[in-house]
Coordinates of C-alpha atoms in Angstrom, one line a residue:
Chain F
M26 CA 36.4 51.5 41.2
A27 CA 38.1 48.2 40.4
R28 CA 36.4 46.1 37.8
T29 CA 36.1 42.5 38.8
Q30 CA 35.9 39.7 36.3
P31 CA 32.4 38.2 36.2
T32 CA 31.9 34.8 37.7
V33 CA 30.8 31.9 35.6
T34 CA 27.5 32.0 37.3
E35 CA 27.1 35.7 36.4
L36 CA 28.1 35.0 32.8
I37 CA 25.5 32.3 32.6
E38 CA 22.8 34.5 34.1
G39 CA 23.8 37.2 31.5
A40 CA 23.6 34.6 28.7
R41 CA 20.1 33.5 29.8
Q42 CA 19.1 37.2 29.3
R43 CA 20.8 37.1 25.8
K44 CA 23.3 39.8 26.8
P45 CA 25.8 39.8 23.9
R46 CA 28.8 40.4 26.2
A47 CA 28.0 37.4 28.4
L48 CA 27.4 35.2 25.4
G49 CA 30.6 36.3 23.8
R50 CA 32.6 35.7 26.9
L51 CA 31.2 32.2 27.4
I52 CA 32.2 31.3 23.9
T53 CA 35.6 32.7 24.5
L54 CA 35.9 30.3 27.4
V55 CA 35.2 27.5 25.0
E56 CA 37.7 28.8 22.4
N57 CA 40.4 29.1 24.9
N58 CA 39.6 25.9 26.7
S59 CA 39.5 27.9 29.9
P60 CA 39.8 26.1 33.3
R61 CA 36.4 27.7 34.1
L62 CA 34.8 25.8 31.2
R63 CA 34.2 22.7 33.2
Q64 CA 32.1 24.7 35.8
A65 CA 30.3 26.4 33.0
M66 CA 29.3 23.1 31.3
E67 CA 28.2 21.7 34.6
L68 CA 25.9 24.6 35.2
M69 CA 24.6 24.7 31.6
A70 CA 24.0 21.0 31.2
P71 CA 20.3 20.9 32.3
D72 CA 19.4 23.4 29.6
T73 CA 20.9 21.4 26.7
G74 CA 19.1 20.6 23.5
R75 CA 16.5 23.3 22.9
A76 CA 17.7 25.0 19.7
H77 CA 17.3 23.6 16.2
I78 CA 20.9 23.3 14.9
V79 CA 21.2 23.9 11.2
G80 CA 24.6 23.2 9.6
I81 CA 25.6 24.9 6.4
T82 CA 28.6 23.7 4.4
G83 CA 29.9 24.0 0.9
S84 CA 33.0 25.0 -1.0
P85 CA 34.3 28.6 -0.8
G86 CA 32.4 30.9 -3.1
V87 CA 29.0 29.1 -3.2
G88 CA 27.5 31.8 -1.0
K89 CA 27.4 30.4 2.5
S90 CA 27.4 33.8 4.3
T91 CA 24.9 35.3 2.0
S92 CA 22.6 32.3 2.5
T93 CA 23.1 32.4 6.2
S94 CA 22.2 36.1 6.3
A95 CA 19.1 35.5 4.2
L96 CA 18.0 32.6 6.4
V97 CA 18.4 34.8 9.5
T98 CA 16.1 37.4 7.9
E99 CA 13.4 34.8 7.1
L100 CA 13.6 33.1 10.5
R101 CA 13.4 36.5 12.2
A102 CA 10.3 37.2 10.1
R103 CA 8.8 34.1 11.5
G104 CA 9.4 35.4 15.0
Q105 CA 12.4 33.1 15.9
R106 CA 15.5 34.1 17.8
V107 CA 18.5 33.2 15.8
G108 CA 22.1 32.4 16.5
V109 CA 24.9 32.0 14.1
L110 CA 28.2 30.2 14.9
A111 CA 30.9 30.4 12.2
V112 CA 33.5 27.8 12.8
D113 CA 37.0 28.1 11.4
P114 CA 39.0 25.1 12.6
S115 CA 42.2 26.2 10.8
S116 CA 42.4 29.7 12.2
P117 CA 44.5 30.2 15.4
F118 CA 42.9 33.5 16.0
S119 CA 39.9 34.2 18.0
G120 CA 37.5 35.3 15.4
G121 CA 35.0 37.3 17.5
A122 CA 35.2 40.2 15.2
V123 CA 35.7 38.6 11.8
L124 CA 32.2 37.5 11.2
G125 CA 30.5 40.4 13.0
D126 CA 32.3 42.7 10.7
R127 CA 31.1 41.1 7.6
I128 CA 29.0 43.4 5.6
R129 CA 26.4 40.8 4.8
M130 CA 25.8 40.3 8.5
Q131 CA 25.7 43.9 9.5
K132 CA 22.0 44.3 8.9
H133 CA 21.4 41.9 11.8
S134 CA 24.0 43.5 14.2
L135 CA 21.5 45.7 15.9
D136 CA 18.8 43.1 16.3
P137 CA 18.9 41.9 19.9
D138 CA 17.3 38.6 19.0
V139 CA 20.2 37.7 16.7
F140 CA 23.6 36.7 18.0
I141 CA 26.5 36.1 15.6
R142 CA 29.8 34.8 16.6
S143 CA 32.7 33.1 14.9
M144 CA 35.0 30.7 16.7
A145 CA 38.5 29.4 16.3
T146 CA 39.2 26.2 18.1
R147 CA 42.9 25.4 17.9
G148 CA 43.3 25.8 21.6
H149 CA 40.6 23.5 22.7
L150 CA 41.5 20.3 24.5
G151 CA 39.0 18.3 22.6
G152 CA 39.3 20.0 19.2
L153 CA 36.4 21.0 17.1
S154 CA 34.4 17.9 18.1
A155 CA 34.1 19.1 21.7
A156 CA 34.2 22.9 21.1
A157 CA 31.3 23.1 18.7
P158 CA 28.8 21.3 20.9
Q159 CA 29.9 23.4 23.9
A160 CA 29.5 26.6 22.0
L161 CA 26.0 25.4 20.9
R162 CA 25.1 24.9 24.5
V163 CA 25.8 28.6 25.1
F164 CA 23.3 29.4 22.4
D165 CA 20.9 26.9 23.9
I166 CA 20.7 28.5 27.4
A167 CA 20.1 31.9 25.8
G168 CA 16.9 30.5 24.3
F169 CA 17.7 30.8 20.6
D170 CA 15.2 28.9 18.5
T171 CA 17.5 28.1 15.6
V172 CA 21.3 28.2 15.5
I173 CA 23.0 28.2 12.1
V174 CA 26.5 26.6 12.2
E175 CA 28.5 27.7 9.2
T176 CA 31.9 26.1 8.6
V177 CA 34.6 28.0 6.8
G178 CA 36.3 25.1 5.0
V179 CA 35.4 21.8 3.5
G180 CA 37.9 19.6 5.4
Q181 CA 37.3 16.4 7.3
S182 CA 36.8 18.1 10.6
E183 CA 34.2 20.5 9.1
V184 CA 32.3 17.6 7.7
E185 CA 32.4 15.9 11.1
I186 CA 31.0 18.9 12.8
T187 CA 28.4 19.6 10.2
R188 CA 27.1 16.0 10.2
T189 CA 26.1 16.3 13.9
A190 CA 23.8 19.3 13.2
D191 CA 20.1 18.5 13.4
T192 CA 19.6 19.6 9.8
V193 CA 22.4 19.8 7.3
L194 CA 22.3 22.1 4.2
V195 CA 24.9 21.4 1.5
L196 CA 25.3 24.4 -0.7
S197 CA 26.6 24.3 -4.2
A198 CA 26.5 26.8 -7.1
P199 CA 26.7 26.4 -10.8
G200 CA 29.9 26.8 -12.7
M201 CA 32.2 26.1 -9.8
G202 CA 33.1 22.6 -10.8
D203 CA 33.0 21.7 -7.1
G204 CA 31.0 18.5 -7.5
I205 CA 34.0 16.3 -7.4
Q206 CA 35.7 18.3 -4.5
A207 CA 32.6 18.0 -2.4
A208 CA 32.3 14.3 -3.2
K209 CA 35.9 13.8 -2.1
A210 CA 35.4 15.5 1.2
G211 CA 32.4 13.3 1.9
I212 CA 30.1 16.3 2.0
L213 CA 27.4 15.0 -0.3
E214 CA 26.5 12.0 1.9
I215 CA 25.7 14.2 4.9
A216 CA 23.1 16.5 3.1
D217 CA 19.6 16.7 4.5
I218 CA 18.8 19.4 2.0
F219 CA 20.7 20.3 -1.2
V220 CA 20.8 24.0 -1.9
V221 CA 21.7 25.2 -5.4
N222 CA 22.5 28.8 -4.8
K223 CA 23.1 31.4 -7.5
A224 CA 20.3 29.6 -9.4
D225 CA 20.1 32.5 -11.8
H226 CA 23.5 31.6 -13.3
D227 CA 24.2 29.3 -16.2
G228 CA 24.7 25.7 -15.4
T229 CA 22.0 25.5 -12.8
Q230 CA 20.0 22.8 -14.6
S231 CA 22.9 20.5 -15.2
L232 CA 24.0 20.9 -11.5
I233 CA 20.5 20.0 -10.4
R234 CA 20.5 17.0 -12.7
E235 CA 23.8 15.9 -11.2
L236 CA 22.5 16.2 -7.7
R237 CA 19.2 14.5 -8.6
N238 CA 21.1 11.5 -10.1
M239 CA 23.1 11.3 -6.9
V240 CA 20.0 11.4 -4.6
A241 CA 18.5 8.7 -6.9
L242 CA 21.5 6.5 -6.3
A243 CA 21.2 6.6 -2.5
S244 CA 19.5 3.6 -1.1
L245 CA 16.7 5.1 1.0
G246 CA 14.2 3.2 2.9
P247 CA 10.5 4.2 2.8
E248 CA 10.8 5.9 6.2
D249 CA 14.0 7.8 5.2
W250 CA 14.1 11.5 4.5
K251 CA 14.8 12.1 0.9
P252 CA 17.0 15.2 0.5
P253 CA 15.2 17.8 -1.6
I254 CA 17.1 20.0 -4.0
M255 CA 16.2 23.6 -3.5
K256 CA 17.1 26.6 -5.8
T257 CA 18.0 29.9 -4.2
V258 CA 19.4 33.3 -5.2
A259 CA 20.4 34.2 -1.7
S260 CA 21.6 37.7 -2.6
K261 CA 18.1 38.6 -3.7
G262 CA 16.4 36.5 -1.0
E263 CA 14.8 34.2 -3.7
G264 CA 13.9 30.7 -2.7
I265 CA 14.6 31.4 1.0
I266 CA 11.0 31.0 2.2
E267 CA 10.8 27.6 0.5
L268 CA 14.2 26.7 2.0
V269 CA 13.1 27.5 5.5
D270 CA 9.9 25.5 4.9
Q271 CA 12.0 22.5 4.0
I272 CA 14.2 23.0 7.1
Q273 CA 11.1 22.9 9.2
A274 CA 9.8 19.9 7.3
H275 CA 13.0 18.1 7.9
R276 CA 12.7 18.8 11.6
V277 CA 9.2 17.4 11.7
H278 CA 10.2 14.3 9.8
A279 CA 13.3 13.7 12.0
E280 CA 11.4 14.1 15.2
R281 CA 8.8 11.7 14.0
T282 CA 11.4 9.1 13.2
A283 CA 14.4 8.2 15.4
A284 CA 16.7 10.4 13.4
W285 CA 16.5 13.5 15.6
Q286 CA 17.5 11.8 18.8
S287 CA 20.1 9.6 17.2
R288 CA 21.8 12.5 15.5
R289 CA 22.0 14.3 18.9
L290 CA 23.2 11.2 20.5
E291 CA 26.0 11.1 18.0
R292 CA 26.9 14.7 18.7
A293 CA 27.1 14.0 22.5
R294 CA 29.1 10.8 21.8
A295 CA 31.6 12.7 19.7
E296 CA 31.9 15.4 22.3
V297 CA 32.5 12.9 25.2
E298 CA 35.0 10.9 23.1
A299 CA 36.9 14.1 22.1
L300 CA 37.1 15.3 25.7
A301 CA 38.3 11.9 26.9
L302 CA 41.0 11.7 24.2
G303 CA 41.9 15.3 24.8
N304 CA 42.4 14.4 28.4
V305 CA 44.8 11.6 27.5
R306 CA 46.6 13.8 25.1
Q307 CA 47.0 16.5 27.6
R308 CA 48.4 14.1 30.1
F309 CA 50.9 13.1 27.5
L310 CA 52.1 16.6 27.4
H311 CA 52.3 16.9 31.2
W312 CA 53.5 13.4 31.8
G313 CA 57.1 14.2 32.0
Q314 CA 58.8 15.0 28.8
D315 CA 61.9 13.4 30.1
R316 CA 60.4 9.9 30.2
L317 CA 58.6 10.4 26.8
E318 CA 61.8 11.6 25.2
S319 CA 63.8 8.8 26.6
I320 CA 61.3 6.3 25.2
A321 CA 61.2 8.1 21.9
A322 CA 65.0 8.0 21.7
D323 CA 64.8 4.3 22.2
V324 CA 62.5 4.1 19.2
R325 CA 64.6 6.4 17.1
D326 CA 67.7 4.4 17.8
G327 CA 66.0 1.0 17.2
R328 CA 66.3 -0.2 20.8
M329 CA 62.5 -0.5 21.1
D330 CA 59.7 -0.9 18.6
P331 CA 57.0 1.7 18.5
Y332 CA 54.2 -0.5 19.7
S333 CA 56.1 -1.6 22.8
A334 CA 56.9 2.1 23.4
A335 CA 53.3 3.1 23.1
D336 CA 52.4 0.3 25.6
A337 CA 55.0 1.5 28.0
V338 CA 53.7 5.1 27.8
L339 CA 50.1 4.0 28.4
A340 CA 51.1 1.7 31.2
S341 CA 52.7 4.5 33.1
L342 CA 49.8 6.8 32.4
G343 CA 47.8 4.3 34.4
Q344 CA 46.4 2.7 31.4
D345 CA 46.6 -1.1 31.0
P346 CA 47.2 -1.7 27.3
T347 CA 46.3 -5.4 27.4
T348 CA 42.7 -5.1 28.3
Chain I
M5 CA 50.1 -26.6 -5.2
A6 CA 48.4 -24.3 -2.6
R7 CA 50.0 -20.9 -2.3
T8 CA 50.6 -20.0 1.2
Q9 CA 50.7 -16.4 2.5
P10 CA 54.3 -15.4 3.3
T11 CA 55.1 -14.9 7.0
V12 CA 56.2 -11.6 8.3
T13 CA 59.7 -12.9 8.7
E14 CA 59.7 -13.9 5.0
L15 CA 58.4 -10.6 4.0
I16 CA 61.2 -8.8 5.9
E17 CA 63.8 -11.1 4.4
G18 CA 62.4 -10.3 1.0
A19 CA 62.4 -6.5 1.8
R20 CA 66.1 -6.7 2.9
Q21 CA 66.8 -8.0 -0.6
R22 CA 64.7 -5.1 -2.0
K23 CA 62.2 -7.4 -3.6
P24 CA 59.4 -5.0 -4.8
R25 CA 56.6 -7.5 -3.9
A26 CA 57.8 -7.9 -0.3
L27 CA 58.3 -4.2 0.1
G28 CA 54.8 -3.5 -1.3
R29 CA 53.2 -6.1 1.0
L30 CA 54.9 -4.7 4.1
I31 CA 53.6 -1.2 3.2
T32 CA 50.2 -2.7 2.7
L33 CA 50.4 -4.1 6.2
V34 CA 51.0 -0.5 7.4
E35 CA 48.2 0.9 5.3
N36 CA 45.7 -1.6 6.6
N37 CA 46.9 -1.5 10.1
S38 CA 47.2 -5.2 9.9
P39 CA 47.4 -7.3 13.1
R40 CA 50.7 -8.5 11.8
L41 CA 52.1 -5.0 11.8
R42 CA 53.2 -5.2 15.4
Q43 CA 55.4 -8.2 14.8
A44 CA 56.8 -6.6 11.7
M45 CA 57.8 -3.4 13.6
E46 CA 59.4 -5.5 16.4
L47 CA 61.5 -7.3 13.8
M48 CA 62.4 -4.2 11.9
A49 CA 63.2 -1.9 14.9
P50 CA 66.9 -2.6 15.1
D51 CA 67.4 -1.4 11.5
T52 CA 65.8 1.9 11.9
G53 CA 67.2 5.2 10.9
R54 CA 69.6 4.6 8.0
A55 CA 67.9 6.4 5.1
H56 CA 68.0 10.2 4.6
I57 CA 64.4 11.2 4.6
V58 CA 63.7 14.1 2.2
G59 CA 60.2 15.6 2.5
I60 CA 58.6 17.5 -0.5
T61 CA 55.6 19.6 -0.1
G62 CA 53.9 22.5 -1.9
S63 CA 50.5 23.4 -3.4
P64 CA 49.1 21.3 -6.2
G65 CA 50.6 22.2 -9.6
V66 CA 54.0 23.4 -8.4
G67 CA 55.6 20.3 -9.9
K68 CA 56.1 18.0 -6.9
S69 CA 56.1 14.7 -8.9
T70 CA 58.3 16.1 -11.7
S71 CA 60.8 17.4 -9.2
T72 CA 60.7 14.0 -7.3
S73 CA 61.4 12.2 -10.6
A74 CA 64.3 14.6 -11.4
L75 CA 65.7 14.1 -8.0
V76 CA 65.5 10.3 -8.3
T77 CA 67.5 10.6 -11.6
E78 CA 70.2 12.7 -10.0
L79 CA 70.5 10.6 -6.9
R80 CA 70.7 7.4 -9.0
A81 CA 73.5 9.1 -11.0
R82 CA 75.3 9.5 -7.7
G83 CA 75.0 5.8 -7.1
Q84 CA 72.3 6.0 -4.4
R85 CA 69.4 3.6 -4.0
V86 CA 66.2 5.7 -3.8
G87 CA 62.8 5.2 -2.4
V88 CA 59.7 7.3 -3.0
L89 CA 56.7 7.3 -0.7
A90 CA 53.7 9.4 -1.8
V91 CA 51.3 10.0 1.0
D92 CA 47.7 10.8 0.5
P93 CA 46.0 11.2 3.8
S94 CA 42.6 12.0 2.4
S95 CA 42.3 9.0 0.1
P96 CA 40.6 5.9 1.5
F97 CA 42.0 3.8 -1.4
S98 CA 45.2 1.8 -1.3
G99 CA 47.2 3.8 -3.8
G100 CA 49.8 1.1 -4.7
A101 CA 49.2 1.6 -8.4
V102 CA 48.4 5.3 -8.5
L103 CA 51.9 6.7 -8.3
G104 CA 53.5 3.8 -10.1
D105 CA 51.3 4.5 -13.1
R106 CA 52.3 8.1 -13.3
I107 CA 54.0 8.9 -16.5
R108 CA 56.7 10.9 -14.9
M109 CA 57.7 8.1 -12.7
Q110 CA 57.6 5.4 -15.4
K111 CA 61.2 5.9 -16.5
H112 CA 62.3 4.6 -13.0
S113 CA 59.9 1.7 -12.9
L114 CA 62.4 -0.8 -14.3
D115 CA 65.3 0.3 -12.1
P116 CA 65.7 -2.3 -9.3
D117 CA 67.4 0.3 -7.1
V118 CA 64.3 2.6 -7.1
F119 CA 61.1 1.7 -5.3
I120 CA 58.1 3.9 -5.6
R121 CA 55.0 3.5 -3.6
S122 CA 52.0 5.6 -2.6
M123 CA 50.1 5.1 0.6
A124 CA 46.7 5.9 1.9
T125 CA 46.3 5.9 5.6
R126 CA 42.7 6.2 6.6
G127 CA 42.7 2.8 8.1
H128 CA 45.7 3.2 10.4
L129 CA 45.2 3.1 14.1
G130 CA 47.6 6.0 14.6
G131 CA 46.8 7.9 11.5
L132 CA 49.4 9.4 9.3
S133 CA 51.7 10.3 12.2
A134 CA 52.2 6.6 12.9
A135 CA 51.8 5.2 9.4
A136 CA 54.5 7.4 7.7
P137 CA 57.4 6.5 10.1
Q138 CA 56.4 2.8 9.8
A139 CA 56.4 2.9 6.1
L140 CA 59.8 4.6 6.2
R141 CA 61.1 1.8 8.3
V142 CA 60.3 -0.6 5.5
F143 CA 62.4 1.5 3.2
D144 CA 65.1 1.6 5.9
I145 CA 65.5 -2.2 6.2
A146 CA 65.8 -2.4 2.4
G147 CA 68.8 -0.2 2.5
F148 CA 67.6 2.8 0.5
D149 CA 70.0 5.7 0.9
T150 CA 67.5 8.4 0.3
V151 CA 63.7 8.2 0.7
I152 CA 61.6 11.0 -0.8
V153 CA 58.3 11.6 1.0
E154 CA 55.9 13.5 -1.2
T155 CA 52.6 14.6 0.3
V156 CA 49.6 15.1 -2.0
G157 CA 47.9 17.9 -0.2
V158 CA 48.9 20.9 1.9
G159 CA 46.7 20.3 5.0
Q160 CA 47.7 20.2 8.6
S161 CA 48.5 16.5 8.6
E162 CA 50.7 16.7 5.6
V163 CA 52.6 19.5 7.2
E164 CA 53.0 17.4 10.3
I165 CA 54.4 14.5 8.4
T166 CA 56.7 16.6 6.3
R167 CA 58.2 18.5 9.2
T168 CA 59.6 15.2 10.6
A169 CA 61.6 14.5 7.5
D170 CA 65.3 15.0 7.9
T171 CA 65.4 17.6 5.1
V172 CA 62.2 19.5 4.0
L173 CA 61.9 21.0 0.6
V174 CA 59.1 23.5 0.1
L175 CA 58.2 23.9 -3.6
S176 CA 56.6 26.9 -5.1
A177 CA 56.2 28.1 -8.6
P178 CA 55.7 31.6 -10.1
G179 CA 52.2 32.8 -11.0
M180 CA 50.3 30.5 -8.8
G181 CA 49.5 33.0 -6.1
D182 CA 50.1 30.3 -3.6
G183 CA 52.3 32.3 -1.2
I184 CA 49.4 33.1 1.1
Q185 CA 48.0 29.6 0.9
A186 CA 51.3 28.1 1.9
A187 CA 51.7 30.6 4.7
K188 CA 48.3 29.7 6.0
A189 CA 49.0 26.0 6.1
G190 CA 52.2 26.7 8.1
I191 CA 54.3 25.3 5.3
L192 CA 56.8 28.1 5.1
E193 CA 58.2 27.7 8.6
I194 CA 59.2 24.1 8.0
A195 CA 61.3 24.6 4.9
D196 CA 65.0 23.6 5.0
I197 CA 65.3 24.4 1.4
F198 CA 63.0 26.6 -0.8
V199 CA 62.6 25.4 -4.3
V200 CA 61.2 27.8 -7.0
N201 CA 60.3 25.4 -9.7
K202 CA 59.2 26.4 -13.2
A203 CA 61.9 29.1 -12.9
D204 CA 61.7 29.8 -16.6
H205 CA 58.3 31.3 -16.1
D206 CA 57.4 34.9 -15.6
G207 CA 57.2 36.0 -12.0
T208 CA 60.2 34.0 -10.8
Q209 CA 62.1 37.0 -9.6
S210 CA 59.3 38.4 -7.6
L211 CA 58.6 35.0 -6.0
I212 CA 62.3 34.7 -5.1
R213 CA 62.2 38.2 -3.6
E214 CA 59.2 37.3 -1.5
L215 CA 60.8 34.2 -0.2
R216 CA 64.1 36.0 0.5
N217 CA 62.2 38.6 2.5
M218 CA 60.6 35.9 4.5
V219 CA 63.9 34.1 5.2
A220 CA 65.3 37.5 6.3
L221 CA 62.5 37.9 8.8
A222 CA 63.2 34.6 10.5
S223 CA 65.3 34.9 13.6
L224 CA 68.2 32.6 13.0
G225 CA 71.1 32.0 15.3
P226 CA 74.6 31.9 14.0
E227 CA 74.6 28.0 14.2
D228 CA 71.2 27.7 12.5
W229 CA 70.8 26.5 8.9
K230 CA 69.7 29.3 6.7
P231 CA 67.2 27.9 4.1
P232 CA 68.6 28.5 0.6
I233 CA 66.3 29.4 -2.3
M234 CA 67.0 27.2 -5.3
K235 CA 65.7 27.7 -8.8
T236 CA 64.8 24.6 -10.9
V237 CA 63.0 23.7 -14.1
A238 CA 62.4 20.1 -13.1
S239 CA 60.8 19.1 -16.4
K240 CA 64.2 19.9 -18.1
G241 CA 66.3 18.7 -15.2
E242 CA 67.7 22.3 -14.7
G243 CA 69.0 23.2 -11.2
I244 CA 68.6 19.6 -9.9
I245 CA 72.3 19.0 -9.4
E246 CA 72.6 22.1 -7.3
L247 CA 69.4 21.1 -5.4
V248 CA 70.9 17.7 -4.5
D249 CA 74.1 19.4 -3.4
Q250 CA 72.0 21.5 -1.1
I251 CA 70.2 18.5 0.2
Q252 CA 73.5 16.9 1.1
A253 CA 74.8 20.2 2.6
H254 CA 71.7 20.3 4.8
R255 CA 72.4 16.8 6.0
V256 CA 76.0 17.6 6.8
H257 CA 75.0 20.7 8.7
A258 CA 72.2 19.0 10.6
E259 CA 74.4 16.1 11.6
R260 CA 77.0 18.5 12.8
T261 CA 74.5 20.3 15.0
A262 CA 71.8 18.7 17.2
A263 CA 69.2 19.2 14.5
W264 CA 69.4 15.8 12.8
Q265 CA 68.9 13.7 16.0
S266 CA 66.3 16.1 17.5
R267 CA 64.2 16.0 14.3
R268 CA 64.3 12.2 14.4
L269 CA 63.4 12.2 18.1
E270 CA 60.4 14.3 17.2
R271 CA 59.4 11.8 14.5
A272 CA 59.6 8.9 17.0
R273 CA 57.8 10.9 19.7
A274 CA 54.9 11.7 17.3
E275 CA 54.8 8.0 16.2
V276 CA 54.6 6.7 19.8
E277 CA 52.1 9.3 20.8
A278 CA 49.9 8.6 17.8
L279 CA 50.0 4.8 18.5
A280 CA 49.1 5.3 22.2
L281 CA 46.2 7.7 21.4
G282 CA 45.1 5.3 18.7
N283 CA 45.1 2.5 21.2
V284 CA 42.9 4.5 23.5
R285 CA 40.6 5.5 20.6
Q286 CA 40.3 1.8 19.6
R287 CA 39.3 0.8 23.0
F288 CA 36.6 3.4 22.9
L289 CA 35.2 1.6 19.9
H290 CA 35.4 -1.8 21.5
W291 CA 34.5 -0.7 25.0
G292 CA 30.9 -1.5 24.9
Q293 CA 28.9 0.8 22.8
D294 CA 26.0 0.3 25.2
R295 CA 27.8 2.0 28.0
L296 CA 29.1 4.8 25.9
E297 CA 25.7 5.4 24.3
S298 CA 24.0 5.5 27.7
I299 CA 26.5 8.1 28.9
A300 CA 26.2 10.0 25.7
A301 CA 22.4 9.9 26.1
D302 CA 22.8 11.4 29.6
V303 CA 24.8 14.3 28.0
R304 CA 22.4 14.8 25.2
D305 CA 19.5 15.0 27.6
G306 CA 21.3 17.3 30.1
R307 CA 21.5 14.8 33.0
M308 CA 25.3 14.9 32.9
D309 CA 27.8 17.5 31.8
P310 CA 30.3 16.4 29.1
Y311 CA 33.4 16.6 31.3
S312 CA 31.9 14.3 34.0
A313 CA 30.9 12.0 31.2
A314 CA 34.5 11.9 29.8
D315 CA 35.8 11.2 33.3
A316 CA 33.4 8.4 33.7
V317 CA 34.4 6.8 30.4
L318 CA 38.1 7.2 31.1
A319 CA 37.6 5.8 34.6
S320 CA 36.0 2.6 33.3
L321 CA 38.8 2.3 30.7
G322 CA 41.1 1.9 33.6
Q323 CA 42.2 5.4 33.4
D324 CA 42.3 7.6 36.4
P325 CA 41.3 11.1 35.2
T326 CA 42.3 12.9 38.4
T327 CA 46.1 12.3 38.2

């Protein structure tokens, strides 16, 4: 019997029933910027926005995966369905297996109410800014209560993804000297909750003092959420109950103020902008390399300045550069 | 007497005479994406393409600045006028002083035929892909024979800038374990010349062997340039004469084949594309945040899918998404 490829409608039906295969295939559509993605997004749109998106970031070695795994355990204990999306913007490889294979995550691999998936996004038209919200929509239709988004690196694009999560955890650990690095990448400003992991190591107190000074420097209004600084030893599950309590508290606070909806507006805005720019970029590529090369040759040889060249390209893309 | 701001024409006249102040101000225009940049580029366009652009990249600590300084010394000894552009894509600060202050570069600071400048590019409309070629044009009109472009980091954007140099040096050093890191960032594929710096340290031979194996794996045609592997101790000036010889040899080879012009075509193409996309992105920002927010709210709340939203935005930007 010939096996036929499931239709998008069938995949979405499967995802609604949290079938791992269907969920995985939909995320693969996102990763590969499949032509079927558009139809999938149209069908999924109405179910947008159910899950609580928790972003986790921090330098390599602070214990992001261990913390994610501990959070999954605690959220499951509270009866939640939990998704994990690990985003690696630098990897050209589909990472479907990478995270699933990780030892720390294996204890969750047989739990039907946990779905773990990593995603590479080099191929996506709109880059990470479009791919991440789209993958989150897949988790949304499957009815996961919380989705943890873990970024692999600490680059600019990771920060931009993480900042659009509903609740952002910034992890650090004593003795890694990563304070400055995190500050440079703009990580510190996006924290809703600071987590000092490996809090049984030397240097915990001075790291907490550093973070406390930083929080004190932030100009917060009386209605603003003041980022708490939580201590954990994720490998032993210590401090995780309190951390989940704070995650919930942040949600309650954000929903009460305008923060929740405005963060989600920002996520949608970034997604739409990334898709639109990706559309323009793609047309660049398809637009007739001959014409682009001939204009680029004029710039190279000094017959045309680069701004006039850009105007010419946009004009023939149907874009009026003077408006 | 009131001091008036020099006109763009005056700045360009000053730059042609290699006046450091005028050169610096023009590069500041690039950094800040000044409204006067367009006029500057129009005036400078005819003088494009004179200097030999040498890109230097490598992980932190391999000795990029020391090597740059040693190269400047040797190129000056050969009677060349030399420019140095240090690009830091992650820094939001104008770096005019940073590099000039560096001790290693100080010996050149009184030489009127050397101009050293660092550049931050966060503010530029077209990002680094547009800012770097524009800054190079400033060096071009000043008649520098060689311009060394040194990138601070090893991220994707640095690689993209470096790859459009006429000659790309990839530096490594023994005992840094950076082989894998460089491979990950795609640095190795862009090398025209491999430089093993600190070649008086342990581990030099095994690093050379590693690089040699890699070069052997590359599928090169009979006409292709085969990247040589050069040993230097830049802090003592050792191996620098031979390195400059190889830089010249690469130029001769590239000019004989199509490589020289096609690399420069790629640089111009990247610049035009970055400016055009930057133009679209800017119009996004100016386009009426109300309308964009209302569309983003529709996406957030599931009333519209993100692709239809992107189409709607592009359509009202005067862009027909269906072509």
